[in-house]
mmCIF file of C-alpha atoms in Angstrom:
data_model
loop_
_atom_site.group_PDB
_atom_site.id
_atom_site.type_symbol
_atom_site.label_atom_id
_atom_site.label_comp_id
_atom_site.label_asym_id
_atom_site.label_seq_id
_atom_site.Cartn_x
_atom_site.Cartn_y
_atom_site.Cartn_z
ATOM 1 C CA UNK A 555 27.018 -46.093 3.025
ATOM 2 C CA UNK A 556 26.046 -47.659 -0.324
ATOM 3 C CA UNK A 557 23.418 -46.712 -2.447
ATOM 4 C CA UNK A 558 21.739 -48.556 -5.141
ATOM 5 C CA UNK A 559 18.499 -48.165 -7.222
ATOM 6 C CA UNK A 560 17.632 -52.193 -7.429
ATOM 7 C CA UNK A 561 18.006 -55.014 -5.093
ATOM 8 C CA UNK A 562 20.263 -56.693 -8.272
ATOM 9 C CA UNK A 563 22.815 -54.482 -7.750
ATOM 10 C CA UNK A 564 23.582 -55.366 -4.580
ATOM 11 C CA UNK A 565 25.183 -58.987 -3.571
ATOM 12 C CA UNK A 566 23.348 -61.545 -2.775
ATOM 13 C CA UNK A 567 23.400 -61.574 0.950
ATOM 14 C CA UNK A 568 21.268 -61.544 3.788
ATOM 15 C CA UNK A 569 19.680 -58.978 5.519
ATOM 16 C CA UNK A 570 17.301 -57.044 7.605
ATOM 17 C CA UNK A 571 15.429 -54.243 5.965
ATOM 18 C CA UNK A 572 13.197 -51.331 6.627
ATOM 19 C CA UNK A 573 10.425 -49.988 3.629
ATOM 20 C CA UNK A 574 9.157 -47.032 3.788
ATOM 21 C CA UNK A 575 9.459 -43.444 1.900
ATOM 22 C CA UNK A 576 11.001 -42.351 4.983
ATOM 23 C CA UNK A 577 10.461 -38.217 3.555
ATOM 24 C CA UNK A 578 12.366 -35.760 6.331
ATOM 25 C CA UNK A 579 13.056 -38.916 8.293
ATOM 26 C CA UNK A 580 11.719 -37.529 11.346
ATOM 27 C CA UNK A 581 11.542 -38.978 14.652
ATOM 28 C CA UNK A 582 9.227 -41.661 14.054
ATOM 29 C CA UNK A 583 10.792 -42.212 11.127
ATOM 30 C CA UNK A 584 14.034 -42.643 13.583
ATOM 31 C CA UNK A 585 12.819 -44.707 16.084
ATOM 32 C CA UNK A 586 12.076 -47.568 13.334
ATOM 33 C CA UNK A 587 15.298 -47.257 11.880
ATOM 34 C CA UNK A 588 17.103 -47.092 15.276
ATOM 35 C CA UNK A 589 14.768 -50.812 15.430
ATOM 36 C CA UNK A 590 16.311 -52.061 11.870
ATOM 37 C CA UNK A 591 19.962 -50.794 13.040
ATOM 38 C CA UNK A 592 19.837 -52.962 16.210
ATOM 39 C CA UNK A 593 18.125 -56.080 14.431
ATOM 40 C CA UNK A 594 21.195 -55.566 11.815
ATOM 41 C CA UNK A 595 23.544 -56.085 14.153
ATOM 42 C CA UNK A 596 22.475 -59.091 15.977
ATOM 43 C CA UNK A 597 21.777 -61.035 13.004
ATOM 44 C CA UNK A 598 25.222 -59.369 12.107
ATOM 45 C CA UNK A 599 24.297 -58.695 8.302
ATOM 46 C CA UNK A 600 24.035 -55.044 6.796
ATOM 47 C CA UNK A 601 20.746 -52.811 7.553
ATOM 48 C CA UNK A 602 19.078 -52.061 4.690
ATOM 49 C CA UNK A 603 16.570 -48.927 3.762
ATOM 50 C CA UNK A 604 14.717 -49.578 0.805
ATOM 51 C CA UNK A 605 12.515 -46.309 0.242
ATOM 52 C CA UNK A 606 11.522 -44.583 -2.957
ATOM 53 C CA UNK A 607 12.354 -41.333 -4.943
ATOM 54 C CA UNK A 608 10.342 -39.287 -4.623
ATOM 55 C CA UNK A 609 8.546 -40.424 -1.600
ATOM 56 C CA UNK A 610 4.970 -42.026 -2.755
ATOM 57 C CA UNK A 611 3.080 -39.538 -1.551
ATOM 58 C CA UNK A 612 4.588 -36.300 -3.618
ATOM 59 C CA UNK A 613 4.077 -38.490 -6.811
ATOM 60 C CA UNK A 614 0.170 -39.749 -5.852
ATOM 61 C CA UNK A 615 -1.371 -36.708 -4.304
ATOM 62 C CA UNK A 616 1.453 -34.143 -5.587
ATOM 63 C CA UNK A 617 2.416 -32.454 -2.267
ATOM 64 C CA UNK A 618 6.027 -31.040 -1.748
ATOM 65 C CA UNK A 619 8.862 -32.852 -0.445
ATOM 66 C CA UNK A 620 10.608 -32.297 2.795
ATOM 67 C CA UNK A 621 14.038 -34.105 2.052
ATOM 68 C CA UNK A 622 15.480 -34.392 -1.452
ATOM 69 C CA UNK A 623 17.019 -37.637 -2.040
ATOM 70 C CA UNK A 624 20.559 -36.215 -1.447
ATOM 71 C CA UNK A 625 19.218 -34.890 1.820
ATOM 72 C CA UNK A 626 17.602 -38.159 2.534
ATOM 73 C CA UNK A 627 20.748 -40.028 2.069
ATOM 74 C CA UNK A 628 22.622 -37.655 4.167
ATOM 75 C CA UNK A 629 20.534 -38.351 7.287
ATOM 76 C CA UNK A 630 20.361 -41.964 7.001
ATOM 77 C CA UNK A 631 24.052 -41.764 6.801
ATOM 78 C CA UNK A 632 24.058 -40.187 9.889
ATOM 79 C CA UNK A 633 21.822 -42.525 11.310
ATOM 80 C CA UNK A 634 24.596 -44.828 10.454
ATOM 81 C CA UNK A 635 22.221 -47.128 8.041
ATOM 82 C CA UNK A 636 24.855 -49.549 6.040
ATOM 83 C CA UNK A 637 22.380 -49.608 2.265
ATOM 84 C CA UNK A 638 20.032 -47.813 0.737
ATOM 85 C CA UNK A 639 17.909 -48.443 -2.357
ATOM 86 C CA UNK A 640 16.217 -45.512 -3.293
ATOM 87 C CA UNK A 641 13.406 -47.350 -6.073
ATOM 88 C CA UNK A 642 12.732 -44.820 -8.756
ATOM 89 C CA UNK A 643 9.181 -44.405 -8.112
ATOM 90 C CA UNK A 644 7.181 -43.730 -11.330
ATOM 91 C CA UNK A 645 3.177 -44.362 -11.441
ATOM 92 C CA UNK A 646 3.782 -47.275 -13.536
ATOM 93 C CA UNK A 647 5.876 -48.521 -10.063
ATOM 94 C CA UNK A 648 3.232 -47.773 -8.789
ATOM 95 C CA UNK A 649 0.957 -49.872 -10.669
ATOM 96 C CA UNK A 650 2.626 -52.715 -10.406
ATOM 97 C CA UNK A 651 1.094 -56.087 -8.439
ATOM 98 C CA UNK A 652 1.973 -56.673 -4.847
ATOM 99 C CA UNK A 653 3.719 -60.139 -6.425
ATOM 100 C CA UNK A 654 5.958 -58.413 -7.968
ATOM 101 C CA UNK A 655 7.013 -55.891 -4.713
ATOM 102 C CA UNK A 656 7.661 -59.021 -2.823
ATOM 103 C CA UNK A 657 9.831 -60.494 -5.833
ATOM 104 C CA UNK A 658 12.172 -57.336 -5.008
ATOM 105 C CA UNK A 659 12.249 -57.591 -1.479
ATOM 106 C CA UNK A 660 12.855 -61.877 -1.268
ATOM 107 C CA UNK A 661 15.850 -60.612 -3.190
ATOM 108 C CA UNK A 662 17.291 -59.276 -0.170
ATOM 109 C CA UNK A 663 17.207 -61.996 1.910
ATOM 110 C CA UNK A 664 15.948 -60.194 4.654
ATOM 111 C CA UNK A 665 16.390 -61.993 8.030
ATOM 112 C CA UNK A 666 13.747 -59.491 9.714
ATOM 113 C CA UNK A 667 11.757 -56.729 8.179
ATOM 114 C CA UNK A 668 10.984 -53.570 9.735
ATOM 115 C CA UNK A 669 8.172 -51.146 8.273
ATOM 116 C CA UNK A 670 5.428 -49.649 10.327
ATOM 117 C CA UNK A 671 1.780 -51.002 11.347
ATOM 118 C CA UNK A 672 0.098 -49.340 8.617
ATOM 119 C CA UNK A 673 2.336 -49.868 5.644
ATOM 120 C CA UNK A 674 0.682 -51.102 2.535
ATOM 121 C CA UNK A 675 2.395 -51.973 -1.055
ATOM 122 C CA UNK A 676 1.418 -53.359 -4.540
ATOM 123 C CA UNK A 677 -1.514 -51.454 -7.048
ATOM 124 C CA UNK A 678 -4.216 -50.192 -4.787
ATOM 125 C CA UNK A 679 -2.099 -51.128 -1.395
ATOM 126 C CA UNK A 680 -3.298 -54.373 -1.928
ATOM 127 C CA UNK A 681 -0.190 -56.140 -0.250
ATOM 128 C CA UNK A 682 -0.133 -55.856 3.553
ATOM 129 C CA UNK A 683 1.911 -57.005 6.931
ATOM 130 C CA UNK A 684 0.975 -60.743 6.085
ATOM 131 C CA UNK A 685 2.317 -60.274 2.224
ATOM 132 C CA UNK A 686 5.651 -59.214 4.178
ATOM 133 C CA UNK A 687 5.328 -62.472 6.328
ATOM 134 C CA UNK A 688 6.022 -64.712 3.670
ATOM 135 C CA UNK A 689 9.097 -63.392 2.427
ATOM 136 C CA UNK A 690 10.936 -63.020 6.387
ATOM 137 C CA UNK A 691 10.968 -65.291 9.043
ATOM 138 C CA UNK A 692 10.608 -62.208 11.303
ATOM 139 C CA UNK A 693 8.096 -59.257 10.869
ATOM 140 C CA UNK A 694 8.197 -56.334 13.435
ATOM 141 C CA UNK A 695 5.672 -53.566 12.332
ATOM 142 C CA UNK A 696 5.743 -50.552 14.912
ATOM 143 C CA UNK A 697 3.117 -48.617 15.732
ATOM 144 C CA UNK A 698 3.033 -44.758 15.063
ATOM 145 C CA UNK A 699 5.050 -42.663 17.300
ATOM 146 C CA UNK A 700 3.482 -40.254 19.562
ATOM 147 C CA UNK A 701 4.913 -36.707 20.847
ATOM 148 C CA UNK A 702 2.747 -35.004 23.422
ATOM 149 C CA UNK A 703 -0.194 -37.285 22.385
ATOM 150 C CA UNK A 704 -0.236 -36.316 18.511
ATOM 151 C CA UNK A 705 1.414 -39.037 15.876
ATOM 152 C CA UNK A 706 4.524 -37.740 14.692
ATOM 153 C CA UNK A 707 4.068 -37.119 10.236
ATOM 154 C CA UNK A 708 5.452 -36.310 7.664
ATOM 155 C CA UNK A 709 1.294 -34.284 7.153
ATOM 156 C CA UNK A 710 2.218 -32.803 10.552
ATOM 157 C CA UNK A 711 5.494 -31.285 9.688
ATOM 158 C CA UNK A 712 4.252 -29.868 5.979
ATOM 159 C CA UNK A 713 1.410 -27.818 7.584
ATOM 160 C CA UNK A 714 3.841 -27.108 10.489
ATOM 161 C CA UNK A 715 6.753 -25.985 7.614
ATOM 162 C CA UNK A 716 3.827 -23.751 5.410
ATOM 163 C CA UNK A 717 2.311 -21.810 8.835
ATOM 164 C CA UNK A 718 5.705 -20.737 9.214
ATOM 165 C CA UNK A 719 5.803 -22.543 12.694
ATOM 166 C CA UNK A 720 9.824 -23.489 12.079
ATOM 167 C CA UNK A 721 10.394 -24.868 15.717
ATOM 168 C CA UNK A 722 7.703 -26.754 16.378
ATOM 169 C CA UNK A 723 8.175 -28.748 12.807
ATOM 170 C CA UNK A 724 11.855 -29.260 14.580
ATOM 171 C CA UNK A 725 10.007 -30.600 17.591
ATOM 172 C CA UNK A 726 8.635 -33.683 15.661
ATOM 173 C CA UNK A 727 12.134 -33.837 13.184
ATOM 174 C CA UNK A 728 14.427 -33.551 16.086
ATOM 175 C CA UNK A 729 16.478 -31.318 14.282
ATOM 176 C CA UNK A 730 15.967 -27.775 12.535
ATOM 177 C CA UNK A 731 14.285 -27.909 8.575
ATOM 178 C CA UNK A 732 16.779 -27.446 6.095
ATOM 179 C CA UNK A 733 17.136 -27.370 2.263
ATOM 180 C CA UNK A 734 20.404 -27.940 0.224
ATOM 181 C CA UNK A 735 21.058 -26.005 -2.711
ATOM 182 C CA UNK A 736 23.494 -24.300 -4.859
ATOM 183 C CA UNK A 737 24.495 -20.115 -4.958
ATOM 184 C CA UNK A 738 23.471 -18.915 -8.431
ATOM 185 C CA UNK A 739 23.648 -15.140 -9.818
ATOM 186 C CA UNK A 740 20.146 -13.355 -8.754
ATOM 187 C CA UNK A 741 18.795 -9.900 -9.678
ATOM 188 C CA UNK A 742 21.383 -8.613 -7.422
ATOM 189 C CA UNK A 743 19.405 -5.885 -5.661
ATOM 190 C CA UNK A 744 20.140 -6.586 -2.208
ATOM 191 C CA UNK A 745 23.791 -5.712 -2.690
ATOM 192 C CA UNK A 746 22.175 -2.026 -4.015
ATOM 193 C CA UNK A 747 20.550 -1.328 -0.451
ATOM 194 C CA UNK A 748 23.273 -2.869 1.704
ATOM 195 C CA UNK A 749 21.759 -6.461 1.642
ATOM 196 C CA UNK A 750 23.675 -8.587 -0.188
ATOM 197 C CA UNK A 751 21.879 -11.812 -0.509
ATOM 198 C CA UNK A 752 23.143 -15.589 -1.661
ATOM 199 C CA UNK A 753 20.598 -16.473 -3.756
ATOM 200 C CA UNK A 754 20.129 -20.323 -3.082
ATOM 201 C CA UNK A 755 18.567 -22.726 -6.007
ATOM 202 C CA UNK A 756 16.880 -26.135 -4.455
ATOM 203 C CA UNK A 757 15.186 -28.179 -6.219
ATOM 204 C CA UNK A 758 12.017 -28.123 -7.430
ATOM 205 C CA UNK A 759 8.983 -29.602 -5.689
ATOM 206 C CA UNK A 760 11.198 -28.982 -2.256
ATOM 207 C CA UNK A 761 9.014 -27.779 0.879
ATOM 208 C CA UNK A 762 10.037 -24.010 1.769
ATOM 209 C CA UNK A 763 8.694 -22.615 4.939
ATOM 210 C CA UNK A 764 7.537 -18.762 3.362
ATOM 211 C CA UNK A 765 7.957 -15.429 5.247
ATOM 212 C CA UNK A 766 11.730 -14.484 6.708
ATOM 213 C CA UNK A 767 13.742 -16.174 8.939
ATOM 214 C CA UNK A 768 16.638 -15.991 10.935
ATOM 215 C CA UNK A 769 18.943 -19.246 9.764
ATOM 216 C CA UNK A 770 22.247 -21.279 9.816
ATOM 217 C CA UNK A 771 23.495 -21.381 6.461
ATOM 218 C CA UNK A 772 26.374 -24.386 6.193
ATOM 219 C CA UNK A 773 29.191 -24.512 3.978
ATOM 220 C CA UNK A 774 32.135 -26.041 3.403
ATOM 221 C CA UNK A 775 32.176 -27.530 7.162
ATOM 222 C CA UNK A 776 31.450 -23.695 8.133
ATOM 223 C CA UNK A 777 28.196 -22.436 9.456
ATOM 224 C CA UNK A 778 27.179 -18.767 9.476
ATOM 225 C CA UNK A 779 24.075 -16.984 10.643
ATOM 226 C CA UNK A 780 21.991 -15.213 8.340
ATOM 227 C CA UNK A 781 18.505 -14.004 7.332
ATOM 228 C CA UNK A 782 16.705 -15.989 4.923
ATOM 229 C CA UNK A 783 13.918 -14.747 2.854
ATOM 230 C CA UNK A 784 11.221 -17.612 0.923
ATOM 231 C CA UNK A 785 8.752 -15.650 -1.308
ATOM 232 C CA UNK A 786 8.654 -13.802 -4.476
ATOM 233 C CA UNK A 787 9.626 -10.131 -3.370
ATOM 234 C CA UNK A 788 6.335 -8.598 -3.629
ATOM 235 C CA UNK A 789 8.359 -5.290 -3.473
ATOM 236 C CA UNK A 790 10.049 -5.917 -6.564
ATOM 237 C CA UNK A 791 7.642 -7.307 -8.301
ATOM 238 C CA UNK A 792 8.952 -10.942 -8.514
ATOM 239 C CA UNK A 793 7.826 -13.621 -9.917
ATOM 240 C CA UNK A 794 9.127 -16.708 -8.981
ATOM 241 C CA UNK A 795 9.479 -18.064 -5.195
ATOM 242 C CA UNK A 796 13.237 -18.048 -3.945
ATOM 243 C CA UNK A 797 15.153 -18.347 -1.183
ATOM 244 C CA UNK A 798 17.713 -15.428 -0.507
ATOM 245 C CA UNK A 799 20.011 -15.586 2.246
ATOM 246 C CA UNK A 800 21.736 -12.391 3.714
ATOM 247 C CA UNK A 801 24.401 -13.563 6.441
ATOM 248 C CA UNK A 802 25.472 -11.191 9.359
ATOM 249 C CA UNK A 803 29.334 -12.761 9.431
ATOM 250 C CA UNK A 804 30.935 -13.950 6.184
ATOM 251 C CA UNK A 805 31.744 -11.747 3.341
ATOM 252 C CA UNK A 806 32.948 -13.916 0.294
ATOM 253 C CA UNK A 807 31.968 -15.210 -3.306
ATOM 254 C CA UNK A 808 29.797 -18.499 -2.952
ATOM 255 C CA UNK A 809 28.671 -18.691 -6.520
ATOM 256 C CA UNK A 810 28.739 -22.198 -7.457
ATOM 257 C CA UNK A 811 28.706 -23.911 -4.035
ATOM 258 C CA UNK A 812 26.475 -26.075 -2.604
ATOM 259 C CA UNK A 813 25.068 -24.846 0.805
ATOM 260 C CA UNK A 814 22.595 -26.218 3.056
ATOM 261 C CA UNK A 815 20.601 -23.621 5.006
ATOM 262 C CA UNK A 816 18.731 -24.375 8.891
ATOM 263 C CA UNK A 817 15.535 -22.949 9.706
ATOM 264 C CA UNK A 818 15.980 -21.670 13.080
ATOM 265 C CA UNK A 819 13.369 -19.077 14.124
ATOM 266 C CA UNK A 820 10.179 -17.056 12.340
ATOM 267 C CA UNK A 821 11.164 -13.890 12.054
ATOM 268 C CA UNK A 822 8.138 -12.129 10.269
ATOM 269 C CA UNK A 823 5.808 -13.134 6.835
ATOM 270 C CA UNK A 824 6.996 -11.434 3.632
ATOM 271 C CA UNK A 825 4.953 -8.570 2.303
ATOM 272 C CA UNK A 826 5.192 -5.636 -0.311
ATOM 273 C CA UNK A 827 6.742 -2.278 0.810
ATOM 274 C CA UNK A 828 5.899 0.967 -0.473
ATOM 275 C CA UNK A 829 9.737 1.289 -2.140
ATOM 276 C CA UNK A 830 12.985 -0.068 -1.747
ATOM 277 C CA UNK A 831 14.073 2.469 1.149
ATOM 278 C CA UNK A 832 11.091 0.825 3.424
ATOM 279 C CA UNK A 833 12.308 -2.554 2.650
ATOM 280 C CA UNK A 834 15.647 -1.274 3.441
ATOM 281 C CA UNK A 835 14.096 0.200 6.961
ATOM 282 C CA UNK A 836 12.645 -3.255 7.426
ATOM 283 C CA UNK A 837 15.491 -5.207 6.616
ATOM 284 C CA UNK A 838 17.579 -3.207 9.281
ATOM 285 C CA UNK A 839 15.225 -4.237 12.110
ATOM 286 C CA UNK A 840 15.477 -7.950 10.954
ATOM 287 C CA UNK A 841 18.809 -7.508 11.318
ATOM 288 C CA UNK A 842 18.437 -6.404 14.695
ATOM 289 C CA UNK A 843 16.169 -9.250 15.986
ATOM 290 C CA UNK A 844 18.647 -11.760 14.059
ATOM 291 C CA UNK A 845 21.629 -10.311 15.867
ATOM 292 C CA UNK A 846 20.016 -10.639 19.230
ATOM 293 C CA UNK A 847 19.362 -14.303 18.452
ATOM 294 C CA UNK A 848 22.975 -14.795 18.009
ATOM 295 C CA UNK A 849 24.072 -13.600 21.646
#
């Protein structure tokens, strides 16, 4: 899959393209590009995504992300999308006239475009489906899609992801919530009470679900089972929110690696203990319900 940040740097060839910030492409966000995939292939040209980093929303109204770019990428490459162009997105982007949005996208030649029935563009959203009708011969704008009668968002998933409620956010994602990171050195405390814990580093503004968790943690085309905490260790006085893994089958220094970590099933919320041999006491039953989960 190619990636570019401009419609220059790609060749001048036709199209058919999907817009949209696409953030934790979840199912709806799937079913469109499923759309622009076939649509590709019978006009035989490449399918393009042309989305923006970070997704409009985190840089207008400042909530958290659910897919880093990296992650974004990742999934559409799975999807098996042929382009992207991921559009810095900066509020003077932002700002810019609807003219100039289109003066991108006619770029691209698109043969059909592909965005859903409420997408909007240009300063104040002032460019709309029959902005996008000028520039394609063929417009298809879906409407939202619907799980068990509620519209399937990115809102949905974010209040979903910070109530803890892990599996039903992978009801409307249609996989399990994950973050990729890298190991760095923590305080190293865990390893003092028998709880050695990979202390993963994502980046900032990324969506963690808080409150422990019993996870997949990937690496290096491995996957292990572990128990992830996302807080600031109340019982240690911390500071800072992290997310700790402690995995119940691998032994091994990770320090340096990039790792991507599942969200499988709530375990319990974080809170303080009196001392570290409570949290230890605590930590042994999570073990215990994590262990089950594996059988």
């Amino acid at each position: 899959m190619k990636t570019y940040q401009h419609p220059t740097q790609r060749p001048h060839t036709d199209t058919v393209i999907a817009i949209g910030s696409f953030d934790g492409v979840h199912l709806g966000h799937q079913s469109l590009l499923n759309t622009l995939i076939a649509e590709a292939r019978m006009h035989h040209v490449p399918s393009v995504v042309y989305t923006f980093d970070p997704p409009t929303r985190v840089l207008i109204q400042g909530v958290e992300f659910l897919s880093t770019l990296p992650e974004k990428l990742a999934l559409l490459k799975q999807l098996g999308i042929d382009e992207v162009i991921a559009v810095p997105f900066t509020r003077e982007f932002a700002a810019r006239p609807k003219e100039e949005f289109l003066n991108d996208l006619s770029l691209l030649r698109p043969k059909t475009v592909v965005v859903g029935q409420d997408f909007g563009f240009g300063k104040n959203r002032s460019g709309g489906l029959d902005d996008l009708r000028t520039i394609t011969p063929e417009l298809i704008a879906l409407p939202m899609l619907s799980l068990d009668g509620e519209a399937v968002k990115s809102t949905r998933i974010r209040g979903f992801l910070n109530s803890g409620q892990v599996e039903d956010a992978h009801q409307l994602l249609g996989r399990e919530y994950e973050a990729m990171g890298v190991v760095v050195h923590g305080d190293k405390r865990g390893r003092l009470i028998g709880f050695p814990t990979a202390n993963v580093a994502v980046p900032e503004g990324k969506l963690l679900p808080k409150g422990v968790y019993f996870v997949e943690f990937c690496w290096d085309n491995q996957s292990f089972s572990g128990i992830a905490n996302v807080g600031k260790r109340p019982t240690v006085e911390g500071e800072d929110v992290r997310l700790e893994v402690h995995l119940l089958d691998f032994q091994g220094d990770l320090y340096g690696q990039e790792v991507t970590v599942k969200f499988k099933r709530f375990i319990r919320h974080e809170q303080k203990f009196a001392g570290l041999d409570a949290l230890k006491a605590q930590l042994d039953l999570d073990r215990q319900t994590a262990l089950a989960w594996m059988e």
